[in-house]
mmCIF file of C-alpha atoms in Angstrom:
data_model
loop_
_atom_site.group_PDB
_atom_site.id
_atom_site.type_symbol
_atom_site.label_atom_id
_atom_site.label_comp_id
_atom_site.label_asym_id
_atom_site.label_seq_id
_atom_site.Cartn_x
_atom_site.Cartn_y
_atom_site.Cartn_z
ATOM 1 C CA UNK A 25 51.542 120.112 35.046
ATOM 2 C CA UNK A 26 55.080 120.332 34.093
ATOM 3 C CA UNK A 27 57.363 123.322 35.455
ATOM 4 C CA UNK A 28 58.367 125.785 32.976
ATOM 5 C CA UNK A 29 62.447 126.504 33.846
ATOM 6 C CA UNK A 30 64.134 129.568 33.251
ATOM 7 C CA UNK A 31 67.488 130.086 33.114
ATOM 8 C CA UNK A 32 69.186 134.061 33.037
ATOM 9 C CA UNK A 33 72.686 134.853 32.349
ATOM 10 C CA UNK A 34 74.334 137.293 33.737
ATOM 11 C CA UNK A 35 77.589 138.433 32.097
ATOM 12 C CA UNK A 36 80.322 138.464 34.427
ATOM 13 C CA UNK A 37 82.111 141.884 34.784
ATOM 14 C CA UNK A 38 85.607 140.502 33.796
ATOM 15 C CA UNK A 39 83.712 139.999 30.173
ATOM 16 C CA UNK A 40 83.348 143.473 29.913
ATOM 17 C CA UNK A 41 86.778 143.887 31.032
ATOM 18 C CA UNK A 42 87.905 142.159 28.601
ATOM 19 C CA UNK A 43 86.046 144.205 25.447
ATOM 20 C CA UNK A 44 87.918 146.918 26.639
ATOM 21 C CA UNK A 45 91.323 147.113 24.716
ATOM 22 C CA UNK A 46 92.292 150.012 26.610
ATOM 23 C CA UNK A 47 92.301 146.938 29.554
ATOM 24 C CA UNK A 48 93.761 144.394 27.625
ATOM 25 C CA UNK A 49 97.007 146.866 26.477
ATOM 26 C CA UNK A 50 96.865 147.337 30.265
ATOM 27 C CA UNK A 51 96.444 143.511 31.698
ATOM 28 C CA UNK A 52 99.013 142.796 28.929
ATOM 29 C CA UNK A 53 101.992 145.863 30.173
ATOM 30 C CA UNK A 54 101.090 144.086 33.689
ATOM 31 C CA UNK A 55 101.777 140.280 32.315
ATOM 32 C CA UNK A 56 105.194 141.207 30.792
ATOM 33 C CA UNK A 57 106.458 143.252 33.538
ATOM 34 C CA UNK A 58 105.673 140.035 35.943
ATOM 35 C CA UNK A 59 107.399 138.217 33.794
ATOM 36 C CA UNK A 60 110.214 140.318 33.207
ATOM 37 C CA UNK A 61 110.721 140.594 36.471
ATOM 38 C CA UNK A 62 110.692 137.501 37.252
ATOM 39 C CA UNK A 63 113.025 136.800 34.778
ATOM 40 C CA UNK A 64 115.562 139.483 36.215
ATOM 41 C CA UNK A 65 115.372 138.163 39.716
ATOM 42 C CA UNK A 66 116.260 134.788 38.748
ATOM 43 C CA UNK A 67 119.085 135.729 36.679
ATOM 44 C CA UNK A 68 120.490 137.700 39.627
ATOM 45 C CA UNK A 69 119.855 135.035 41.810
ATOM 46 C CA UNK A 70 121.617 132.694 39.213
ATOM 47 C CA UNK A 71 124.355 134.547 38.977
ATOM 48 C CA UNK A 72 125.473 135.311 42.522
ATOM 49 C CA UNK A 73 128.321 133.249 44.011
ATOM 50 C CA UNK A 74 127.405 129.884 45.454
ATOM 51 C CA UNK A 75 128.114 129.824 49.125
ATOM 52 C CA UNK A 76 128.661 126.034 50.193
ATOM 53 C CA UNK A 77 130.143 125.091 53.795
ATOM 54 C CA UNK A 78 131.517 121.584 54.309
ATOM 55 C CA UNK A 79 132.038 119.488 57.742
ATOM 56 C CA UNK A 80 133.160 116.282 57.835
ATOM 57 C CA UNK A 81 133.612 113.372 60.149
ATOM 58 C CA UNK A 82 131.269 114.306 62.884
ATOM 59 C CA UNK A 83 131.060 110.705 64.261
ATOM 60 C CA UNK A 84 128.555 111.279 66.266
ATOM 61 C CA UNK A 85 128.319 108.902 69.529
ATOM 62 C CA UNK A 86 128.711 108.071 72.904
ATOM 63 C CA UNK A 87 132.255 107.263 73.151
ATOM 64 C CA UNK A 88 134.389 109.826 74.591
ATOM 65 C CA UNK A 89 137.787 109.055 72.520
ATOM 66 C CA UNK A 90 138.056 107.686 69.437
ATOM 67 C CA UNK A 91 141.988 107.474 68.877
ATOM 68 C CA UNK A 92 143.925 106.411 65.492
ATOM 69 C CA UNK A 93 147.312 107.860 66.283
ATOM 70 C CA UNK A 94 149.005 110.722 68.605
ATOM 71 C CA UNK A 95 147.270 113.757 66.401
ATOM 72 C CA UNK A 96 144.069 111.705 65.242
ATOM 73 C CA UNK A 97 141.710 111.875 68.257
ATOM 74 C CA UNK A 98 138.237 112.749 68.114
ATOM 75 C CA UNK A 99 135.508 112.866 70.276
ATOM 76 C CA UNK A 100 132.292 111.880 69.279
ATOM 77 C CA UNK A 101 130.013 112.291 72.468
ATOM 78 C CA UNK A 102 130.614 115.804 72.087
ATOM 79 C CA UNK A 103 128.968 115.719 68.674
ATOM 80 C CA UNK A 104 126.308 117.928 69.525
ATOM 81 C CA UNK A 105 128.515 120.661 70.842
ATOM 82 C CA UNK A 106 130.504 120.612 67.867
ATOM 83 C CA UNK A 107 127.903 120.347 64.929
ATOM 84 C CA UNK A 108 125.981 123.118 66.514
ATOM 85 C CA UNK A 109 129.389 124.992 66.718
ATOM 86 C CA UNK A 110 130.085 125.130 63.567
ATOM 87 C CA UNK A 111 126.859 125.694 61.796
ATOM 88 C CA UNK A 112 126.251 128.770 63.886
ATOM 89 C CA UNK A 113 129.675 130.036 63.543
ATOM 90 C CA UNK A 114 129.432 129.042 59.665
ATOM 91 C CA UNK A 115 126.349 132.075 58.715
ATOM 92 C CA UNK A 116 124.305 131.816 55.803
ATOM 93 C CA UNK A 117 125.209 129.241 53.205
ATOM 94 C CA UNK A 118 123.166 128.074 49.704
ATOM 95 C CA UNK A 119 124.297 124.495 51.051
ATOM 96 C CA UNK A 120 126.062 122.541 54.281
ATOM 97 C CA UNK A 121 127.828 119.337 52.650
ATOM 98 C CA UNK A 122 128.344 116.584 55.192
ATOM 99 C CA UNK A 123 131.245 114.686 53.974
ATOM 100 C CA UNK A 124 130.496 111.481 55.687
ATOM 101 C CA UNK A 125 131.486 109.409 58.681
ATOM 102 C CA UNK A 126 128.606 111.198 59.992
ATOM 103 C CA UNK A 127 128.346 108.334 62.792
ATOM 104 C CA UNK A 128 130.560 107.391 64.754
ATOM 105 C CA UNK A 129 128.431 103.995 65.558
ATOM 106 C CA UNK A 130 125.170 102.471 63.617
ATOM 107 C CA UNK A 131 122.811 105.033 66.104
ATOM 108 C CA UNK A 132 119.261 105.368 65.322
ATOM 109 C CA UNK A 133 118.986 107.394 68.343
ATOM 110 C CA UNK A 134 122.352 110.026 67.481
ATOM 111 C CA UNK A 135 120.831 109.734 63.515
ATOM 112 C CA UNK A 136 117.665 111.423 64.557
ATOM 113 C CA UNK A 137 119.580 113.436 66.695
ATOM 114 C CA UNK A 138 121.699 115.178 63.812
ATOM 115 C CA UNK A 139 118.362 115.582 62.158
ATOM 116 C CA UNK A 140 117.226 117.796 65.250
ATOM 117 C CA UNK A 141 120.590 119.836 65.164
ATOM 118 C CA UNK A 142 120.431 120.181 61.447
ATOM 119 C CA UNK A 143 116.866 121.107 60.793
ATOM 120 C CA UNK A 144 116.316 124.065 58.851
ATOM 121 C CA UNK A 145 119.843 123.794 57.634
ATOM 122 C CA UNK A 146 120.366 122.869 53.480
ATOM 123 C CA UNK A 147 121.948 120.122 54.198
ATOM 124 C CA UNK A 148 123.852 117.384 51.714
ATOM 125 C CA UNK A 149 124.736 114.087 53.363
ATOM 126 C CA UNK A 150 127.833 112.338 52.219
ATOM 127 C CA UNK A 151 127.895 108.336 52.963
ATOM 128 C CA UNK A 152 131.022 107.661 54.772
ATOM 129 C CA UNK A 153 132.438 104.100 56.161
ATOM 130 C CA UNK A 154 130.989 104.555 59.655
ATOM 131 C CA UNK A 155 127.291 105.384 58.175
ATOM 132 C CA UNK A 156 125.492 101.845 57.932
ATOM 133 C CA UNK A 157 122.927 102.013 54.731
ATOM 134 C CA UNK A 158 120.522 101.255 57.077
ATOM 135 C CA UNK A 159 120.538 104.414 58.787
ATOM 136 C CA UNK A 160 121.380 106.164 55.818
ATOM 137 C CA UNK A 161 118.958 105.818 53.474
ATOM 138 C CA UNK A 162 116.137 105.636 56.288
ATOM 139 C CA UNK A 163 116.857 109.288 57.997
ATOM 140 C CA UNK A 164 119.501 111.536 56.194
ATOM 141 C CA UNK A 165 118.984 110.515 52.383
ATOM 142 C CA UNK A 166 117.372 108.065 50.471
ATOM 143 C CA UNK A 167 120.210 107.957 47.510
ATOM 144 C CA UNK A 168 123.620 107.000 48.132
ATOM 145 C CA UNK A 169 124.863 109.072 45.509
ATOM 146 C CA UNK A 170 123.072 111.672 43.807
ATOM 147 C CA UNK A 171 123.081 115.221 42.351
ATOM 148 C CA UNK A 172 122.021 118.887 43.469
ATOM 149 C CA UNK A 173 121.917 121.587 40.462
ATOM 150 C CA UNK A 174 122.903 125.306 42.447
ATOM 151 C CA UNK A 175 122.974 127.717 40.003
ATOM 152 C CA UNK A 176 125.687 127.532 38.087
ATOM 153 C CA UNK A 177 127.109 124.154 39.568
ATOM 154 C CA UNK A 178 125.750 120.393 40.293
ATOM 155 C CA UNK A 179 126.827 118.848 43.182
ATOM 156 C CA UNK A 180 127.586 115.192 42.537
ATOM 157 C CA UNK A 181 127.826 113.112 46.024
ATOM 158 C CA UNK A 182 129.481 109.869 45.326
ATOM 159 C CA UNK A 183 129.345 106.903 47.573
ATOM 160 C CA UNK A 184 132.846 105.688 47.732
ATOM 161 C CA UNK A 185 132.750 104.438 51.402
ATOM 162 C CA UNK A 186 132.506 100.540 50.354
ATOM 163 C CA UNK A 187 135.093 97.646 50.852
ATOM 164 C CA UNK A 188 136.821 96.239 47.628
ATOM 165 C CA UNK A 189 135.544 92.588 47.077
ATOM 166 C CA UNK A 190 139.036 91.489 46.956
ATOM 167 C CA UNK A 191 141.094 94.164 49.198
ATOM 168 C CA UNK A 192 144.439 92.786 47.859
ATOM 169 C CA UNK A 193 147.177 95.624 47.070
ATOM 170 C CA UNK A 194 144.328 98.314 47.598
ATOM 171 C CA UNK A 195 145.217 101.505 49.881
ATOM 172 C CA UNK A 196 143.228 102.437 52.608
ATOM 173 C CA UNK A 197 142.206 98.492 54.044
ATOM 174 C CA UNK A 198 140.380 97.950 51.120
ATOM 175 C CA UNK A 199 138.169 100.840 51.152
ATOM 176 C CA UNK A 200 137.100 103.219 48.109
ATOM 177 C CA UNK A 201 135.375 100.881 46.249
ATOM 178 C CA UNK A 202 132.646 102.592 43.531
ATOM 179 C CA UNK A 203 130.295 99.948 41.498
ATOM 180 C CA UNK A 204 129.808 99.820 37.972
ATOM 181 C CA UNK A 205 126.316 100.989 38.416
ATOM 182 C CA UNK A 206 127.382 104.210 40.372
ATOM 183 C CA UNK A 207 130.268 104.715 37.382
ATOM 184 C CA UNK A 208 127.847 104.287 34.733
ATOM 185 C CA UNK A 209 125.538 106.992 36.375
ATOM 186 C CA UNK A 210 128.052 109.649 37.372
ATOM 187 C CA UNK A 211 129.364 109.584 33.283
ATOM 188 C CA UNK A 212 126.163 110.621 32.414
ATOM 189 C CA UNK A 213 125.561 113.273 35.243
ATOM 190 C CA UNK A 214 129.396 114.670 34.218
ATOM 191 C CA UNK A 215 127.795 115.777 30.964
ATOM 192 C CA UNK A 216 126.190 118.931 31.829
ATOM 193 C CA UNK A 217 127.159 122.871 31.253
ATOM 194 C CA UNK A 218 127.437 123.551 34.975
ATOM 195 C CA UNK A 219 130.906 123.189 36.845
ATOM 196 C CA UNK A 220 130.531 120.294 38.949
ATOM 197 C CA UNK A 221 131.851 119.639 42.815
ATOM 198 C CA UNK A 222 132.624 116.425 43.721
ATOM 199 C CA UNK A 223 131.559 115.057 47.013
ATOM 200 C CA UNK A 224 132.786 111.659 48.377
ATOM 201 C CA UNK A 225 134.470 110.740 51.495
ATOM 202 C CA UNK A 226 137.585 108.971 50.965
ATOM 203 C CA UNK A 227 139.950 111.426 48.992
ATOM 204 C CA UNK A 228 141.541 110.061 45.755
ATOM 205 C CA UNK A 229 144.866 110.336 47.486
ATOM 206 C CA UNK A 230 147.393 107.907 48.926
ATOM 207 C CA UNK A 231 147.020 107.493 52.495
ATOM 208 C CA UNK A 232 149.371 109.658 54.347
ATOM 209 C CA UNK A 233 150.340 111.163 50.912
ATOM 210 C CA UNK A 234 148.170 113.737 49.708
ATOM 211 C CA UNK A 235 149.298 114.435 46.232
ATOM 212 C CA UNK A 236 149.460 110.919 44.645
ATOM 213 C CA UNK A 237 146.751 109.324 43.315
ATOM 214 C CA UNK A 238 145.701 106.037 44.483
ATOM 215 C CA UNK A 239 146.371 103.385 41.842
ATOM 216 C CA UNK A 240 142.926 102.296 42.255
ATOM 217 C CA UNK A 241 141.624 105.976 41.763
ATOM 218 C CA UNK A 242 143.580 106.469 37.961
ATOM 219 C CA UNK A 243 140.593 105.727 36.354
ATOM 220 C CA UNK A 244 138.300 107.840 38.308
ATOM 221 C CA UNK A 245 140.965 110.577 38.016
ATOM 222 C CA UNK A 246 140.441 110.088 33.971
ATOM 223 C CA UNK A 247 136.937 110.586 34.087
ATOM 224 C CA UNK A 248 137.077 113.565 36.044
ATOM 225 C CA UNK A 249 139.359 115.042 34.061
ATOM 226 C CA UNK A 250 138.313 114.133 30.528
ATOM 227 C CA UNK A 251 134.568 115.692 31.984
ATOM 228 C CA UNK A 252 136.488 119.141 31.692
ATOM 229 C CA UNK A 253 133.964 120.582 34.258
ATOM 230 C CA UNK A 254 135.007 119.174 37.529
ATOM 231 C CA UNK A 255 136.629 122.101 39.645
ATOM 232 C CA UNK A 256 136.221 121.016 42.831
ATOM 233 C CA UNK A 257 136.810 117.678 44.992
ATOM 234 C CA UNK A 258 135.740 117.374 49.011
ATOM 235 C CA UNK A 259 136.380 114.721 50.923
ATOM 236 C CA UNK A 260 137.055 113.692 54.783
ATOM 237 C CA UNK A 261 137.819 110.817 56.195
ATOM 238 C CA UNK A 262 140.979 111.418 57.294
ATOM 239 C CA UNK A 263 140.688 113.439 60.248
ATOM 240 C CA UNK A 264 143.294 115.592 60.449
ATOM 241 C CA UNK A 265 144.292 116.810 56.805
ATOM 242 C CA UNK A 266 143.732 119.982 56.393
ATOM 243 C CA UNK A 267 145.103 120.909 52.798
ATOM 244 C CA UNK A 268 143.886 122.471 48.866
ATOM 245 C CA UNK A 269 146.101 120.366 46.230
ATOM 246 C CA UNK A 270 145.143 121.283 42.315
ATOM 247 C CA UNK A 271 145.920 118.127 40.105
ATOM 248 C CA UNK A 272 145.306 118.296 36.618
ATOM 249 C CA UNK A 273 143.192 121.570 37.095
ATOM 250 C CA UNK A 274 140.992 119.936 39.726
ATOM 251 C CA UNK A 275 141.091 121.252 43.543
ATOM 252 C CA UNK A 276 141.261 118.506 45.821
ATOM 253 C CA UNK A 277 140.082 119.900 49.156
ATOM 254 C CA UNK A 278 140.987 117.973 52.470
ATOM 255 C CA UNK A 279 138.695 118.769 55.222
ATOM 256 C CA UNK A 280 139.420 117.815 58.777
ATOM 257 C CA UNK A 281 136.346 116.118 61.263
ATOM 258 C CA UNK A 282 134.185 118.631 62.914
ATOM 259 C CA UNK A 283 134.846 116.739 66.635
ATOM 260 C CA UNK A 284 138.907 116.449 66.213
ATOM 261 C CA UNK A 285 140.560 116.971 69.714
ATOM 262 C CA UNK A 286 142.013 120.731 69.788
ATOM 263 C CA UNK A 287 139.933 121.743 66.625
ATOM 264 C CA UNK A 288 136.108 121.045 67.532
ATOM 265 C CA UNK A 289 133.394 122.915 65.424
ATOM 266 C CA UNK A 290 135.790 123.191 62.613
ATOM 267 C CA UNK A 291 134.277 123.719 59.327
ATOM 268 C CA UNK A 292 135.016 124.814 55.501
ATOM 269 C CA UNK A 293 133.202 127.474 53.436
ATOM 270 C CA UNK A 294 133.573 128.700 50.257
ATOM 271 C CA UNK A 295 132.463 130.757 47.631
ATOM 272 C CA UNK A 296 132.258 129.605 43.959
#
């Protein structure tokens, strides 16, 4: 005896909803308002002013003075104090820029540490001299340089912190040093209708002479320029510079550590 099946379907009520063209005029007034407003929001959000705070050279560790002359002392074991300081003190922000040296001492335990302090914070981590790759690309970012579009800008963090191969006549001990691979990648991330900030945390400058290009840096100097869109420079490193030079129609901004004796929780902000 075989089973006779039936099978009855029932016509959903959004099919009927949909023969009605009084509904459809409707469902389609309701589609392009969503969309229009969407639209609308983003454009307001696009075009608001990007608010971007910088710190630099927290060195954070567990030695209590870190000394390079009379001025240049900072204290890393009060990192914590300092960090938390200045992003309090710093308000609401599209981005917080690290500018590197953000250890004073290869530190899994102070790396994680930062990452406490910092989280829920938009932060941008700059590779500096003092932060082993190790570290680096494990816990605060997995790119040594990379880019961040922000409405109206990209952010391009550069990874300048290495050692020449040969250190001969070069500024700074040696240090500065950018690959060909990290050249040939920032020329093609300079071509883009967005203004572009620079992030990297040796400054282009001669030591002790903000002002003057470093021989080494005339090249890198010609590529920023010839971009046209590079407006902005940040870098750290040394400590106690605290200074806005324009050069060729580029800001170079020189922004002192975050733990410097007499200054702790300072911090830059900015609106672009």
């Amino acid at each position: 005896m075989k089973l006779k099946k039936e099978f009855k379907i029932y016509p959903s009520k959004a099919a009927g909803f949909f023969k009605n063209k009084r509904n459809l005029k409707i469902l389609g007034l309701g589609i392009f308002l969503a969309i229009s407003i969407g639209i609308i929001g983003f454009l307001n959000y696009y075009n608001t002013p990007l608010m971007v705070g910088f710190i630099a050279d927290i060195h954070a560790g567990d030695q209590k003075y870190r000394q390079e002359d009379e001025k240049n002392v900072i204290i890393p074991i009060d990192f914590e104090i300092n960090l938390t300081k200045a992003l309090r003190e710093m308000g609401k922000v599209d981005l917080i820029i690290a500018l590197g040296d953000n250890l004073n001492r290869p530190s899994r335990k102070n790396t994680k540490k930062l990452l406490e302090i910092t989280k829920g914070y938009p932060m941008v981590w700059v590779k500096g001299n003092h932060d082993k790759l190790l570290h680096f690309n494990e816990l605060l970012s997995k790119e040594r340089y990379y880019y961040i579009d922000k409405k109206k800008w990209r952010i391009i963090v550069l990874d300048n912190s290495a050692t020449y191969p040969d250190t001969t006549g070069i500024d700074d001990h040696g240090r500065g040093f950018i690959d060909q691979e990290q050249l040939n990648w920032l020329k093609e991330k300079l071509k883009t209708d967005k203004k572009i900030i620079i992030a990297m945390h040796i400054p282009m400058f001669v030591p002790g002479n903000p002002g003057t290009i470093r021989k080494d840096y005339a090249y890198l100097e010609e590529i920023f320029v010839q971009s046209g869109n590079v407006k902005h420079i940040f870098s750290g490193h040394w400590h106690t510079y605290d200074n806005e030079i324009e050069k060729d129609g580029i800001v170079h901004h020189l922004i002192p550590s975050v733990s410097l004796e007499g200054g702790q929780g300072l911090y830059y902000k900015i609106e672009l």
